[in-house]
Short mmCIF file of N, CA and C and ligand atoms in Angstrom, two decimals:
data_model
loop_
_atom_site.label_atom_id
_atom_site.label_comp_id
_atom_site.label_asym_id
_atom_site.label_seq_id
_atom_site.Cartn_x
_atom_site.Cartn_y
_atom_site.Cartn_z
N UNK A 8 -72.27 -2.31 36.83
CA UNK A 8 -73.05 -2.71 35.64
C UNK A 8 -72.54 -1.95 34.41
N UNK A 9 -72.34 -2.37 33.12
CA UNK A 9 -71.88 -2.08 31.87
C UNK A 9 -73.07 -1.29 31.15
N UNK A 10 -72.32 -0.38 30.69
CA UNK A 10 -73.35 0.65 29.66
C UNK A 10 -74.50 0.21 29.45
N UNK A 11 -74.40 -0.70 28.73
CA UNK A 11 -75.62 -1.11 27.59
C UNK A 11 -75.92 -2.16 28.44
N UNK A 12 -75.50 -2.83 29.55
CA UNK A 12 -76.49 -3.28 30.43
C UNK A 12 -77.74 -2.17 30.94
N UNK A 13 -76.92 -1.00 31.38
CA UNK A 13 -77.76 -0.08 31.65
C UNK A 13 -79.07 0.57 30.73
N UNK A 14 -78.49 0.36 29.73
CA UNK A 14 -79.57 1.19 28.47
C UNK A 14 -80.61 -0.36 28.35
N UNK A 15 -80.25 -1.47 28.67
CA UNK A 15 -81.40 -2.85 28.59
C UNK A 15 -82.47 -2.68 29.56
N UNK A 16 -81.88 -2.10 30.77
CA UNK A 16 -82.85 -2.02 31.93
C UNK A 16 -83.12 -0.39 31.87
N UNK A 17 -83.20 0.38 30.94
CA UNK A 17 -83.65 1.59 30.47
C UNK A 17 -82.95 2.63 31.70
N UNK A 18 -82.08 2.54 32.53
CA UNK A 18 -81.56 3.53 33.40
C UNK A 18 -80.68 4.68 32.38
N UNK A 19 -80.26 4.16 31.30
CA UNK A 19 -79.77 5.07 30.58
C UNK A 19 -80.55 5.20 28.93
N UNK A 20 -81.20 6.44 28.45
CA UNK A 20 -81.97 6.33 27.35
C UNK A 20 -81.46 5.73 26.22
N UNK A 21 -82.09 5.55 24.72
CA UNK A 21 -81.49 4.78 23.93
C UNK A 21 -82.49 5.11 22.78
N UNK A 22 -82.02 5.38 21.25
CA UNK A 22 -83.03 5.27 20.16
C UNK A 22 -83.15 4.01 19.64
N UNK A 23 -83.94 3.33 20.42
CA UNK A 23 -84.49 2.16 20.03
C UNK A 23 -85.07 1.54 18.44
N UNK A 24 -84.60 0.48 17.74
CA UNK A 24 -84.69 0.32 16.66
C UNK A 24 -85.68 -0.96 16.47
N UNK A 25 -85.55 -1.82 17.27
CA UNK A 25 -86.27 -3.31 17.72
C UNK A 25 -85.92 -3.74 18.51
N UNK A 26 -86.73 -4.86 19.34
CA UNK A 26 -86.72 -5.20 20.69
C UNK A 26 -87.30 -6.72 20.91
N UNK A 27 -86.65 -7.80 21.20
CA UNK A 27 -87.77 -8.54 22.24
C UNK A 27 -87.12 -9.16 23.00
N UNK A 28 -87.61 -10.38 23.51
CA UNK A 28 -87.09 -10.78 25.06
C UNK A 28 -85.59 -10.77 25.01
N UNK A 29 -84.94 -10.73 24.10
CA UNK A 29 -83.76 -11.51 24.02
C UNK A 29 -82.65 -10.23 23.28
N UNK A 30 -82.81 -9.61 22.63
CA UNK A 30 -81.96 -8.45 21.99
C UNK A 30 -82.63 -7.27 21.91
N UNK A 31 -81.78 -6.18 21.50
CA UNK A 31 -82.00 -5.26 21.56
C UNK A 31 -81.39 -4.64 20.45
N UNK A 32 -81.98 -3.45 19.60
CA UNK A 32 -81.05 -2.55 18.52
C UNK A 32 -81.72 -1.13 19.01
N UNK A 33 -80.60 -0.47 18.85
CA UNK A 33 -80.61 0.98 19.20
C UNK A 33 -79.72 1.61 18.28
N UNK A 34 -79.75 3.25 17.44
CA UNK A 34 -78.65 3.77 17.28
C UNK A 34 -78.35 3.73 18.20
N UNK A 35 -76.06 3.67 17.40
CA UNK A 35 -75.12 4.64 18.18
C UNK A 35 -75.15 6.13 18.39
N UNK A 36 -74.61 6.40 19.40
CA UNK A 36 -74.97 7.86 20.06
C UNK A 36 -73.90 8.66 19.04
N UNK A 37 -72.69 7.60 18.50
CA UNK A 37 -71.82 8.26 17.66
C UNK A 37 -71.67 7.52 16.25
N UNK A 38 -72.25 8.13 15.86
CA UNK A 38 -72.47 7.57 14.33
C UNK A 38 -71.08 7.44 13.32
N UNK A 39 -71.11 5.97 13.07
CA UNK A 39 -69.50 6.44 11.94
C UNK A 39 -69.88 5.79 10.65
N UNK A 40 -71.58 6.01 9.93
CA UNK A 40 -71.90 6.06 8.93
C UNK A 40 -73.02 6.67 8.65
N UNK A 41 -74.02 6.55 7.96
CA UNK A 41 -75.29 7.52 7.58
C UNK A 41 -76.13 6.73 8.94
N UNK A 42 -76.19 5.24 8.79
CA UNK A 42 -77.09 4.59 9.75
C UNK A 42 -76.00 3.70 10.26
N UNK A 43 -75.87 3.56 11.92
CA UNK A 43 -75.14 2.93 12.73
C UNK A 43 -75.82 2.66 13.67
N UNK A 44 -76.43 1.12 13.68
CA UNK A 44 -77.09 0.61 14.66
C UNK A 44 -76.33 -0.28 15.41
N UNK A 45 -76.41 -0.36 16.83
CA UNK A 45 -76.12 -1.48 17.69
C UNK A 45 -77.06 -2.37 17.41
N UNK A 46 -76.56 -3.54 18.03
CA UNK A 46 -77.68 -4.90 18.02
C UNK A 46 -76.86 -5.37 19.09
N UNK A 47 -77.51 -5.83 20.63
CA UNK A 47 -76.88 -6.64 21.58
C UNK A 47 -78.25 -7.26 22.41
N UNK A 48 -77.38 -8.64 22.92
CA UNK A 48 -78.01 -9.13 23.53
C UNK A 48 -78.24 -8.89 24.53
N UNK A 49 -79.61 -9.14 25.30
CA UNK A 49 -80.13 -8.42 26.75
C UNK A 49 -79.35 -8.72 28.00
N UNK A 50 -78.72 -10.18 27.94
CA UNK A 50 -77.53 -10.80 28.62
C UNK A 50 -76.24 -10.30 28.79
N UNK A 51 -75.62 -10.12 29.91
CA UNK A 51 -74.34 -9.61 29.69
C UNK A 51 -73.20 -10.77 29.17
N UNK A 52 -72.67 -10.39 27.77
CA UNK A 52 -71.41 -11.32 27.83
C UNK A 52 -70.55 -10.38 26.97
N UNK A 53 -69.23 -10.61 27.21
CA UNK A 53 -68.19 -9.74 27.37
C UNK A 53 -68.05 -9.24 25.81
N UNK A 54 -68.26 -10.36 24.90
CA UNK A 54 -67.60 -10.08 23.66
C UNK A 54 -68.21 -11.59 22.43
N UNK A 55 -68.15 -11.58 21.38
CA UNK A 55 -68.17 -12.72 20.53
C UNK A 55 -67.51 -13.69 21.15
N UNK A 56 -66.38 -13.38 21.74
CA UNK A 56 -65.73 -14.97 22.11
C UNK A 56 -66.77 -15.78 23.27
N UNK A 57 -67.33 -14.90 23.83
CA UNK A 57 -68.28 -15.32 24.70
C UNK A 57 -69.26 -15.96 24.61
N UNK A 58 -70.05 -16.09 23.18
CA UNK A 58 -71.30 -15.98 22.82
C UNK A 58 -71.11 -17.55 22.44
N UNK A 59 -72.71 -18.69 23.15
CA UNK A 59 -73.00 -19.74 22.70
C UNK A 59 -73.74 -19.72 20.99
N UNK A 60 -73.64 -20.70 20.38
CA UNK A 60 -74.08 -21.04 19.20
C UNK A 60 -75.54 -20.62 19.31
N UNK A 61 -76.07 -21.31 20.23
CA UNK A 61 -77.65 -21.45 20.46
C UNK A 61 -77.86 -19.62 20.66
N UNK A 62 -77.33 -18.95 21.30
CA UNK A 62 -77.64 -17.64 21.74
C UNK A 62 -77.35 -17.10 20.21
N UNK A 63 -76.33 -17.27 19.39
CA UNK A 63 -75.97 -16.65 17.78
C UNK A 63 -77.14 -17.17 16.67
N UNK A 64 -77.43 -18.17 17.02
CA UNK A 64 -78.62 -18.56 16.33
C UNK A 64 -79.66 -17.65 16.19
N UNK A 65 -80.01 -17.38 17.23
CA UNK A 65 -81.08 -16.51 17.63
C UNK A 65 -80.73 -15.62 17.28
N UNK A 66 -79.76 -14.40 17.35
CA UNK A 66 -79.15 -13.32 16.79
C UNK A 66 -79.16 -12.96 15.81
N UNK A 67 -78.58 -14.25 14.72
CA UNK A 67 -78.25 -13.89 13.46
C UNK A 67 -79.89 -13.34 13.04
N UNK A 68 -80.97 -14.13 12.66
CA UNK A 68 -82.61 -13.24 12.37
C UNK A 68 -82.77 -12.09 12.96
N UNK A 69 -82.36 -11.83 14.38
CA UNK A 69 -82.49 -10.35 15.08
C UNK A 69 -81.93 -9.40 13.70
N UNK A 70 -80.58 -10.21 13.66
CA UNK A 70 -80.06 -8.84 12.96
C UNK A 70 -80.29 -8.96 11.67
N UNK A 71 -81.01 -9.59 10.88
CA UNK A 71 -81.36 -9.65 9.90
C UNK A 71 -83.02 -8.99 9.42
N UNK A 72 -83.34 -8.98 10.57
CA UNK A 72 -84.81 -8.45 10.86
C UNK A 72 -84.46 -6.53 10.60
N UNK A 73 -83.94 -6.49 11.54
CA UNK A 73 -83.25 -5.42 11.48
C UNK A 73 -82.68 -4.61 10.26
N UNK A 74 -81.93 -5.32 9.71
CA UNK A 74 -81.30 -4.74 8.45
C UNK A 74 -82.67 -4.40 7.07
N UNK A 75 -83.46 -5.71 7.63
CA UNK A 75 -85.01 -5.14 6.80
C UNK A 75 -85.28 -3.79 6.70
N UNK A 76 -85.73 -3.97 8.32
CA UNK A 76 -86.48 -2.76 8.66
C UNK A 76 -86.37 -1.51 8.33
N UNK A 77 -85.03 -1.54 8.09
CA UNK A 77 -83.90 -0.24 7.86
C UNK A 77 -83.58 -0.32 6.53
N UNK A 78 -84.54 -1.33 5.77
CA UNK A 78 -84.27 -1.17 3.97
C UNK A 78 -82.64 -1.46 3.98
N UNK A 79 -81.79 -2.00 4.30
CA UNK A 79 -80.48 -1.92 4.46
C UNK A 79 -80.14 -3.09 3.44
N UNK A 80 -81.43 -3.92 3.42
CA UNK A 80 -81.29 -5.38 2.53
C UNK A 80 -80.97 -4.67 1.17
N UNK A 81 -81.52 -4.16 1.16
CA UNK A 81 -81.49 -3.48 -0.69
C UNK A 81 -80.27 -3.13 -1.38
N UNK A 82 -79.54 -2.32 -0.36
CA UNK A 82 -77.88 -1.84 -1.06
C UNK A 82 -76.76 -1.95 -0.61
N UNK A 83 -77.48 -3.14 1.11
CA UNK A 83 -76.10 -3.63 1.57
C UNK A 83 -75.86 -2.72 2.66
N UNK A 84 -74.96 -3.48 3.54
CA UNK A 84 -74.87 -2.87 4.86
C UNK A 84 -73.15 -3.64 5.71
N UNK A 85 -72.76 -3.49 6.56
CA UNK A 85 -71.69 -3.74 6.78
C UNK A 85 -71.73 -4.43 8.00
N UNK A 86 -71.46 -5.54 8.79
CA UNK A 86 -71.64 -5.87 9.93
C UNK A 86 -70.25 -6.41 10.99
N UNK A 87 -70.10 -5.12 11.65
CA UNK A 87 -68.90 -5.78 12.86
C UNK A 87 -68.94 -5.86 14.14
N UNK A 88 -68.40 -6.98 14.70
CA UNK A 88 -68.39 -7.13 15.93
C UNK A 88 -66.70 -6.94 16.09
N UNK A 89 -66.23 -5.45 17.20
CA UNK A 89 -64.97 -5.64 17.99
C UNK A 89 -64.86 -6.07 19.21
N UNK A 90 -63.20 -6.96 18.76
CA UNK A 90 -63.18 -7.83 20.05
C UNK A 90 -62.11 -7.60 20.75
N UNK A 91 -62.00 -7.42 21.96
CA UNK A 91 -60.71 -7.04 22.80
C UNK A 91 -60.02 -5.95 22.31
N UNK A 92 -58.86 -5.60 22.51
CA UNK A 92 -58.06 -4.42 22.61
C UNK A 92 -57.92 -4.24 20.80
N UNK A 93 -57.06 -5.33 20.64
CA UNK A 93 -56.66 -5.27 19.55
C UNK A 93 -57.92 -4.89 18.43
N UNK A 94 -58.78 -5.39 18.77
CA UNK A 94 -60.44 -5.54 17.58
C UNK A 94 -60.55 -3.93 18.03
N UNK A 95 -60.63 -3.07 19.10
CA UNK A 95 -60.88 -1.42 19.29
C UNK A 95 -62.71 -1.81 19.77
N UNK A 96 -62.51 -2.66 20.86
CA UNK A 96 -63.78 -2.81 21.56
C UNK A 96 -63.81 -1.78 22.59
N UNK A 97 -64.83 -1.43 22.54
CA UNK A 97 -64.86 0.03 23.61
C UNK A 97 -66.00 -0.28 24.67
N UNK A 98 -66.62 -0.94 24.52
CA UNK A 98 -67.58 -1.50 25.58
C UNK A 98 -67.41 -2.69 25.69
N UNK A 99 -67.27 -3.32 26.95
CA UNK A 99 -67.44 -4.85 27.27
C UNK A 99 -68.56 -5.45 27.14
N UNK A 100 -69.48 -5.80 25.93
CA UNK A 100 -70.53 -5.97 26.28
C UNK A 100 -70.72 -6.23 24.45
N UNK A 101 -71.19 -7.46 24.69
CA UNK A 101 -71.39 -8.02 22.83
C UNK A 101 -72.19 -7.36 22.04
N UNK A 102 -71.76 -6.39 21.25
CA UNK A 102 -72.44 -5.81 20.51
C UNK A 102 -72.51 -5.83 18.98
N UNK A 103 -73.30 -5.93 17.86
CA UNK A 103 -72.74 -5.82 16.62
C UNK A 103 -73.48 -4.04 16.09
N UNK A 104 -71.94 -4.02 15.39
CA UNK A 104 -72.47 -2.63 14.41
C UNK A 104 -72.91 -2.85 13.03
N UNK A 105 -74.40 -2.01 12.78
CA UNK A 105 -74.75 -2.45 11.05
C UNK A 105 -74.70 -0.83 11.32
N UNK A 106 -73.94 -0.72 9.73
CA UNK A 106 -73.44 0.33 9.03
C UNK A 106 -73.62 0.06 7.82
N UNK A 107 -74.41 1.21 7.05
CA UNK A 107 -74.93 0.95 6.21
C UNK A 107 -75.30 2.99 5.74
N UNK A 108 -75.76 2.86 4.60
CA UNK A 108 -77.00 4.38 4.02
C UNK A 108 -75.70 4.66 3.34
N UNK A 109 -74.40 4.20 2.71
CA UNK A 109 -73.90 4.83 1.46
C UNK A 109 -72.80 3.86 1.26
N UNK A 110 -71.86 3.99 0.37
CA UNK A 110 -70.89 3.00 0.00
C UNK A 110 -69.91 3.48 0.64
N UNK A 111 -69.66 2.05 1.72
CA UNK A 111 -68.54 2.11 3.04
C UNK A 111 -67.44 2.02 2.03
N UNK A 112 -66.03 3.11 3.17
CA UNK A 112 -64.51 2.74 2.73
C UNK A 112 -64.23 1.32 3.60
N UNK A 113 -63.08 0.98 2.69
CA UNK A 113 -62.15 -0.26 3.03
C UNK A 113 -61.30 0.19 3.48
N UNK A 114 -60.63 -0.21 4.76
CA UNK A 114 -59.22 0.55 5.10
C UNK A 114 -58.36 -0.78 4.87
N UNK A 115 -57.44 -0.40 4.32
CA UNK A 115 -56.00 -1.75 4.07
C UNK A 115 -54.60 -1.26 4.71
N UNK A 116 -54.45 -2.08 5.17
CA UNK A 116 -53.10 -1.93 5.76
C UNK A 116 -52.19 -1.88 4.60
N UNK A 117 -50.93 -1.15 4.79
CA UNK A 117 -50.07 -1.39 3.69
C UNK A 117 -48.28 -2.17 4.50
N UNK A 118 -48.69 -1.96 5.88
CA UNK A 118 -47.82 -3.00 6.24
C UNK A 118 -47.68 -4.07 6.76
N UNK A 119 -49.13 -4.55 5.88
CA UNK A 119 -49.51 -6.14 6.18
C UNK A 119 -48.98 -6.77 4.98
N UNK A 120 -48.17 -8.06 5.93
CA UNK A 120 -48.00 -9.39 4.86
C UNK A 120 -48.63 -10.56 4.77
N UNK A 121 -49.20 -10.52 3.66
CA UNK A 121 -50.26 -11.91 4.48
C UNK A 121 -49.39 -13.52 4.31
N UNK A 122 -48.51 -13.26 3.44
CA UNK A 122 -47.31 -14.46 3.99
C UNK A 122 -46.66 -14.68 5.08
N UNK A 123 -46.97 -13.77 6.23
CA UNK A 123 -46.33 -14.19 7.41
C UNK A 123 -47.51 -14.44 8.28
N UNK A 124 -47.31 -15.54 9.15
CA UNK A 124 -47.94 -15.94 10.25
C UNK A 124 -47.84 -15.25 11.35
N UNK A 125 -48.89 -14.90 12.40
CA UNK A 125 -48.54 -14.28 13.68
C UNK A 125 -48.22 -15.85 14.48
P1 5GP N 17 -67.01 -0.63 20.31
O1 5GP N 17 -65.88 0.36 20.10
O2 5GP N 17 -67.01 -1.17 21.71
O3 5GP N 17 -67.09 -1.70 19.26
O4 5GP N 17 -68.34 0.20 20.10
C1 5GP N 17 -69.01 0.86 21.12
C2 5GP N 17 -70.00 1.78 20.47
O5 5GP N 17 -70.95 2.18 21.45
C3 5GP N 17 -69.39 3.05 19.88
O6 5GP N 17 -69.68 3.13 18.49
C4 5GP N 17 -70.06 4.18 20.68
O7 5GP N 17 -70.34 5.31 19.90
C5 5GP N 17 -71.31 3.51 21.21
N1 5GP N 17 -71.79 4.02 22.49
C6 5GP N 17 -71.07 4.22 23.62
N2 5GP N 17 -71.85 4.67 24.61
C7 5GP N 17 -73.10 4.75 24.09
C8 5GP N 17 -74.36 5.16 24.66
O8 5GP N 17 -74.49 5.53 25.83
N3 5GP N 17 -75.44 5.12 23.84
C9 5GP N 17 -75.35 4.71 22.54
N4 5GP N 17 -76.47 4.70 21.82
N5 5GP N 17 -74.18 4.31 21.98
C10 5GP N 17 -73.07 4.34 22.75
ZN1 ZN N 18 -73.49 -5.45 29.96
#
């Protein structure tokens, strides 16, 4: 069973942010802004590529509920989901990060071309 499967069925603790049948938000245990919340669904699926419309539907208000709660609406907040190796997904298990409580950096590549196709 996957981490945050574990922290759904409470075998592993969690600072819980909101909850109902269907998602879950907790801080991260490792914070990489002032406020870094998870938001995942109670379901195991691997990643965004995984995720039905009907299940994102439902999500998108979770995490919008969320970003309320946390006053985050007010000055803005940042929202990512990583996917596979390349995205620097570290858990198998669909999660989004809201990052937010000060004005996020942009990181830019400088040996990106955006005229070339992969
Ligand atoms: P990823 O790199 O997969 O997008 O993000 C995984 C996130 O989960 C990381 O930010 C990491 O700090 C967080 N994380 C990993 N294990 C735990 C845990 O046991 N509890 C909590 N609250 N966060 C965790
Ligand atoms: Zn899982």
């Amino acid at each position: 069973m996957c981490i945050f499967c574990k922290i759904v069925k409470g075998e592993i603790p969690s600072n819980k942010v909101l909850e109902d049948d269907e998602f879950l938000a907790f801080h991260d245990i490792n914070p990489a802004a002032p406020v870094h919340i998870l938001v995942i669904p109670k379901v195991h699926l691997e990643n965004f590529q995984s995720v039905n419309p009907e299940l994102m539907a439902k999500m998108t208000p979770f995490i919008q509920k969320v970003a309320n709660l946390l006053e985050l609406d007010i000055n803005g907040y940042r929202l990512i989901t990583n996917n596979g190796d390349d995205g620097g997904q570290e858990v198998p298990h669909l999660h989004f990060h809201i990052l937010g409580g000060k004005k996020l950096p942009w990181h830019r590549f400088d040996d990106a071309n955006p005229k070339e196709a992969i």
